[in-house]
Amino acid sequence: NSEDVRCKCICPPYKDHSGHIYNKNVSQKDCDCLHVVEPMPVPGPDVEAYCLRCECKYEERSSVTIKVSGIILWA
């Protein structure tokens, strides 16, 4: 299920841009700043420096397990 995977990039402040968290459903191999950060907040020459500051992590979860756990806790 594509909703059960995502790439999360945490980008700290850079020059006059505030920090931001980006989430996107992409494959594990595409889990990087260039594929997840949209729109890119900095101009072309600053993209590499901006992306080097971002920390991107691939995350998987099981929505079925989460739903079942919620039902058990609610009961």
mmCIF file with all atom_site columns, C-alpha atoms in Angstrom:
data_model
loop_
_atom_site.group_PDB
_atom_site.id
_atom_site.type_symbol
_atom_site.label_atom_id
_atom_site.label_alt_id
_atom_site.label_comp_id
_atom_site.label_asym_id
_atom_site.label_entity_id
_atom_site.label_seq_id
_atom_site.pdbx_PDB_ins_code
_atom_site.Cartn_x
_atom_site.Cartn_y
_atom_site.Cartn_z
_atom_site.occupancy
_atom_site.B_iso_or_equiv
_atom_site.pdbx_formal_charge
_atom_site.auth_seq_id
_atom_site.auth_comp_id
_atom_site.auth_asym_id
_atom_site.auth_atom_id
_atom_site.pdbx_PDB_model_num
ATOM 1  C CA . ASN A 1 1  ? 0.000   0.000  0.000  1.00 0.00 ? 1  ASN A CA 1
ATOM 2  C CA . SER A 1 2  ? 1.592   3.294  -1.070 1.00 0.00 ? 2  SER A CA 1
ATOM 3  C CA . GLU A 1 3  ? 0.120   5.040  1.978  1.00 0.00 ? 3  GLU A CA 1
ATOM 4  C CA . ASP A 1 4  ? 2.200   2.791  4.232  1.00 0.00 ? 4  ASP A CA 1
ATOM 5  C CA . VAL A 1 5  ? 5.575   4.039  2.975  1.00 0.00 ? 5  VAL A CA 1
ATOM 6  C CA . ARG A 1 6  ? 7.026   7.502  2.849  1.00 0.00 ? 6  ARG A CA 1
ATOM 7  C CA . CYS A 1 7  ? 10.226  9.428  2.831  1.00 0.00 ? 7  CYS A CA 1
ATOM 8  C CA . LYS A 1 8  ? 10.537  12.131 5.446  1.00 0.00 ? 8  LYS A CA 1
ATOM 9  C CA . CYS A 1 9  ? 13.134  14.881 5.005  1.00 0.00 ? 9  CYS A CA 1
ATOM 10 C CA . ILE A 1 10 ? 13.882  17.289 7.820  1.00 0.00 ? 10 ILE A CA 1
ATOM 11 C CA . CYS A 1 11 ? 15.614  20.377 6.503  1.00 0.00 ? 11 CYS A CA 1
ATOM 12 C CA . PRO A 1 12 ? 16.996  22.938 8.979  1.00 0.00 ? 12 PRO A CA 1
ATOM 13 C CA . PRO A 1 13 ? 16.977  26.680 8.322  1.00 0.00 ? 13 PRO A CA 1
ATOM 14 C CA . TYR A 1 14 ? 19.216  27.791 5.465  1.00 0.00 ? 14 TYR A CA 1
ATOM 15 C CA . LYS A 1 15 ? 20.114  31.404 4.759  1.00 0.00 ? 15 LYS A CA 1
ATOM 16 C CA . ASP A 1 16 ? 16.778  33.299 4.718  1.00 0.00 ? 16 ASP A CA 1
ATOM 17 C CA . HIS A 1 17 ? 14.640  30.108 4.497  1.00 0.00 ? 17 HIS A CA 1
ATOM 18 C CA . SER A 1 18 ? 13.065  28.654 7.627  1.00 0.00 ? 18 SER A CA 1
ATOM 19 C CA . GLY A 1 19 ? 13.365  24.956 8.454  1.00 0.00 ? 19 GLY A CA 1
ATOM 20 C CA . HIS A 1 20 ? 10.761  22.593 7.016  1.00 0.00 ? 20 HIS A CA 1
ATOM 21 C CA . ILE A 1 21 ? 9.696   18.941 7.094  1.00 0.00 ? 21 ILE A CA 1
ATOM 22 C CA . TYR A 1 22 ? 8.816   17.312 3.772  1.00 0.00 ? 22 TYR A CA 1
ATOM 23 C CA . ASN A 1 23 ? 6.945   14.022 3.335  1.00 0.00 ? 23 ASN A CA 1
ATOM 24 C CA . LYS A 1 24 ? 6.402   12.186 0.089  1.00 0.00 ? 24 LYS A CA 1
ATOM 25 C CA . ASN A 1 25 ? 5.425   8.671  -0.983 1.00 0.00 ? 25 ASN A CA 1
ATOM 26 C CA . VAL A 1 26 ? 8.475   7.524  -2.949 1.00 0.00 ? 26 VAL A CA 1
ATOM 27 C CA . SER A 1 27 ? 10.466  4.315  -3.237 1.00 0.00 ? 27 SER A CA 1
ATOM 28 C CA . GLN A 1 28 ? 13.346  3.697  -0.871 1.00 0.00 ? 28 GLN A CA 1
ATOM 29 C CA . LYS A 1 29 ? 15.905  4.360  -3.617 1.00 0.00 ? 29 LYS A CA 1
ATOM 30 C CA . ASP A 1 30 ? 14.335  7.790  -4.275 1.00 0.00 ? 30 ASP A CA 1
ATOM 31 C CA . CYS A 1 31 ? 14.350  8.798  -0.616 1.00 0.00 ? 31 CYS A CA 1
ATOM 32 C CA . ASP A 1 32 ? 16.557  11.861 -0.868 1.00 0.00 ? 32 ASP A CA 1
ATOM 33 C CA . CYS A 1 33 ? 16.253  15.621 -0.879 1.00 0.00 ? 33 CYS A CA 1
ATOM 34 C CA . LEU A 1 34 ? 16.162  15.957 -4.661 1.00 0.00 ? 34 LEU A CA 1
ATOM 35 C CA . HIS A 1 35 ? 13.146  13.629 -4.984 1.00 0.00 ? 35 HIS A CA 1
ATOM 36 C CA . VAL A 1 36 ? 11.209  14.710 -1.879 1.00 0.00 ? 36 VAL A CA 1
ATOM 37 C CA . VAL A 1 37 ? 11.692  18.454 -1.411 1.00 0.00 ? 37 VAL A CA 1
ATOM 38 C CA . GLU A 1 38 ? 9.121   20.107 -3.677 1.00 0.00 ? 38 GLU A CA 1
ATOM 39 C CA . PRO A 1 39 ? 9.056   22.906 -4.454 1.00 0.00 ? 39 PRO A CA 1
ATOM 40 C CA . MET A 1 40 ? 12.773  23.434 -3.908 1.00 0.00 ? 40 MET A CA 1
ATOM 41 C CA . PRO A 1 41 ? 12.966  26.562 -1.722 1.00 0.00 ? 41 PRO A CA 1
ATOM 42 C CA . VAL A 1 42 ? 16.400  27.672 -2.936 1.00 0.00 ? 42 VAL A CA 1
ATOM 43 C CA . PRO A 1 43 ? 17.720  28.616 -6.388 1.00 0.00 ? 43 PRO A CA 1
ATOM 44 C CA . GLY A 1 44 ? 19.852  26.228 -8.485 1.00 0.00 ? 44 GLY A CA 1
ATOM 45 C CA . PRO A 1 45 ? 23.321  27.176 -7.174 1.00 0.00 ? 45 PRO A CA 1
ATOM 46 C CA . ASP A 1 46 ? 22.220  26.603 -3.538 1.00 0.00 ? 46 ASP A CA 1
ATOM 47 C CA . VAL A 1 47 ? 20.422  23.262 -4.040 1.00 0.00 ? 47 VAL A CA 1
ATOM 48 C CA . GLU A 1 48 ? 23.423  21.072 -3.241 1.00 0.00 ? 48 GLU A CA 1
ATOM 49 C CA . ALA A 1 49 ? 24.299  22.990 -0.066 1.00 0.00 ? 49 ALA A CA 1
ATOM 50 C CA . TYR A 1 50 ? 20.637  22.994 1.019  1.00 0.00 ? 50 TYR A CA 1
ATOM 51 C CA . CYS A 1 51 ? 20.199  19.266 0.407  1.00 0.00 ? 51 CYS A CA 1
ATOM 52 C CA . LEU A 1 52 ? 23.377  18.356 2.284  1.00 0.00 ? 52 LEU A CA 1
ATOM 53 C CA . ARG A 1 53 ? 21.791  19.850 5.406  1.00 0.00 ? 53 ARG A CA 1
ATOM 54 C CA . CYS A 1 54 ? 18.577  17.817 5.077  1.00 0.00 ? 54 CYS A CA 1
ATOM 55 C CA . GLU A 1 55 ? 18.172  14.473 6.820  1.00 0.00 ? 55 GLU A CA 1
ATOM 56 C CA . CYS A 1 56 ? 15.956  12.059 4.890  1.00 0.00 ? 56 CYS A CA 1
ATOM 57 C CA . LYS A 1 57 ? 14.634  8.760  6.261  1.00 0.00 ? 57 LYS A CA 1
ATOM 58 C CA . TYR A 1 58 ? 12.550  6.068  4.595  1.00 0.00 ? 58 TYR A CA 1
ATOM 59 C CA . GLU A 1 59 ? 9.654   4.935  6.788  1.00 0.00 ? 59 GLU A CA 1
ATOM 60 C CA . GLU A 1 60 ? 7.342   1.942  6.523  1.00 0.00 ? 60 GLU A CA 1
ATOM 61 C CA . ARG A 1 61 ? 4.303   1.200  8.635  1.00 0.00 ? 61 ARG A CA 1
ATOM 62 C CA . SER A 1 62 ? 1.439   -1.233 8.679  1.00 0.00 ? 62 SER A CA 1
ATOM 63 C CA . SER A 1 63 ? -1.880  0.611  8.668  1.00 0.00 ? 63 SER A CA 1
ATOM 64 C CA . VAL A 1 64 ? -3.695  -2.682 9.346  1.00 0.00 ? 64 VAL A CA 1
ATOM 65 C CA . THR A 1 65 ? -1.714  -3.174 12.573 1.00 0.00 ? 65 THR A CA 1
ATOM 66 C CA . ILE A 1 66 ? -2.387  0.415  13.588 1.00 0.00 ? 66 ILE A CA 1
ATOM 67 C CA . LYS A 1 67 ? -6.141  0.020  12.986 1.00 0.00 ? 67 LYS A CA 1
ATOM 68 C CA . VAL A 1 68 ? -6.323  -3.282 14.889 1.00 0.00 ? 68 VAL A CA 1
ATOM 69 C CA . SER A 1 69 ? -4.383  -1.800 17.805 1.00 0.00 ? 69 SER A CA 1
ATOM 70 C CA . GLY A 1 70 ? -6.749  1.170  17.873 1.00 0.00 ? 70 GLY A CA 1
ATOM 71 C CA . ILE A 1 71 ? -9.790  -1.093 17.935 1.00 0.00 ? 71 ILE A CA 1
ATOM 72 C CA . ILE A 1 72 ? -8.323  -3.165 20.786 1.00 0.00 ? 72 ILE A CA 1
ATOM 73 C CA . LEU A 1 73 ? -7.472  -0.044 22.800 1.00 0.00 ? 73 LEU A CA 1
ATOM 74 C CA . TRP A 1 74 ? -10.919 1.477  22.175 1.00 0.00 ? 74 TRP A CA 1
ATOM 75 C CA . ALA A 1 75 ? -12.759 -1.663 23.361 1.00 0.00 ? 75 ALA A CA 1
#
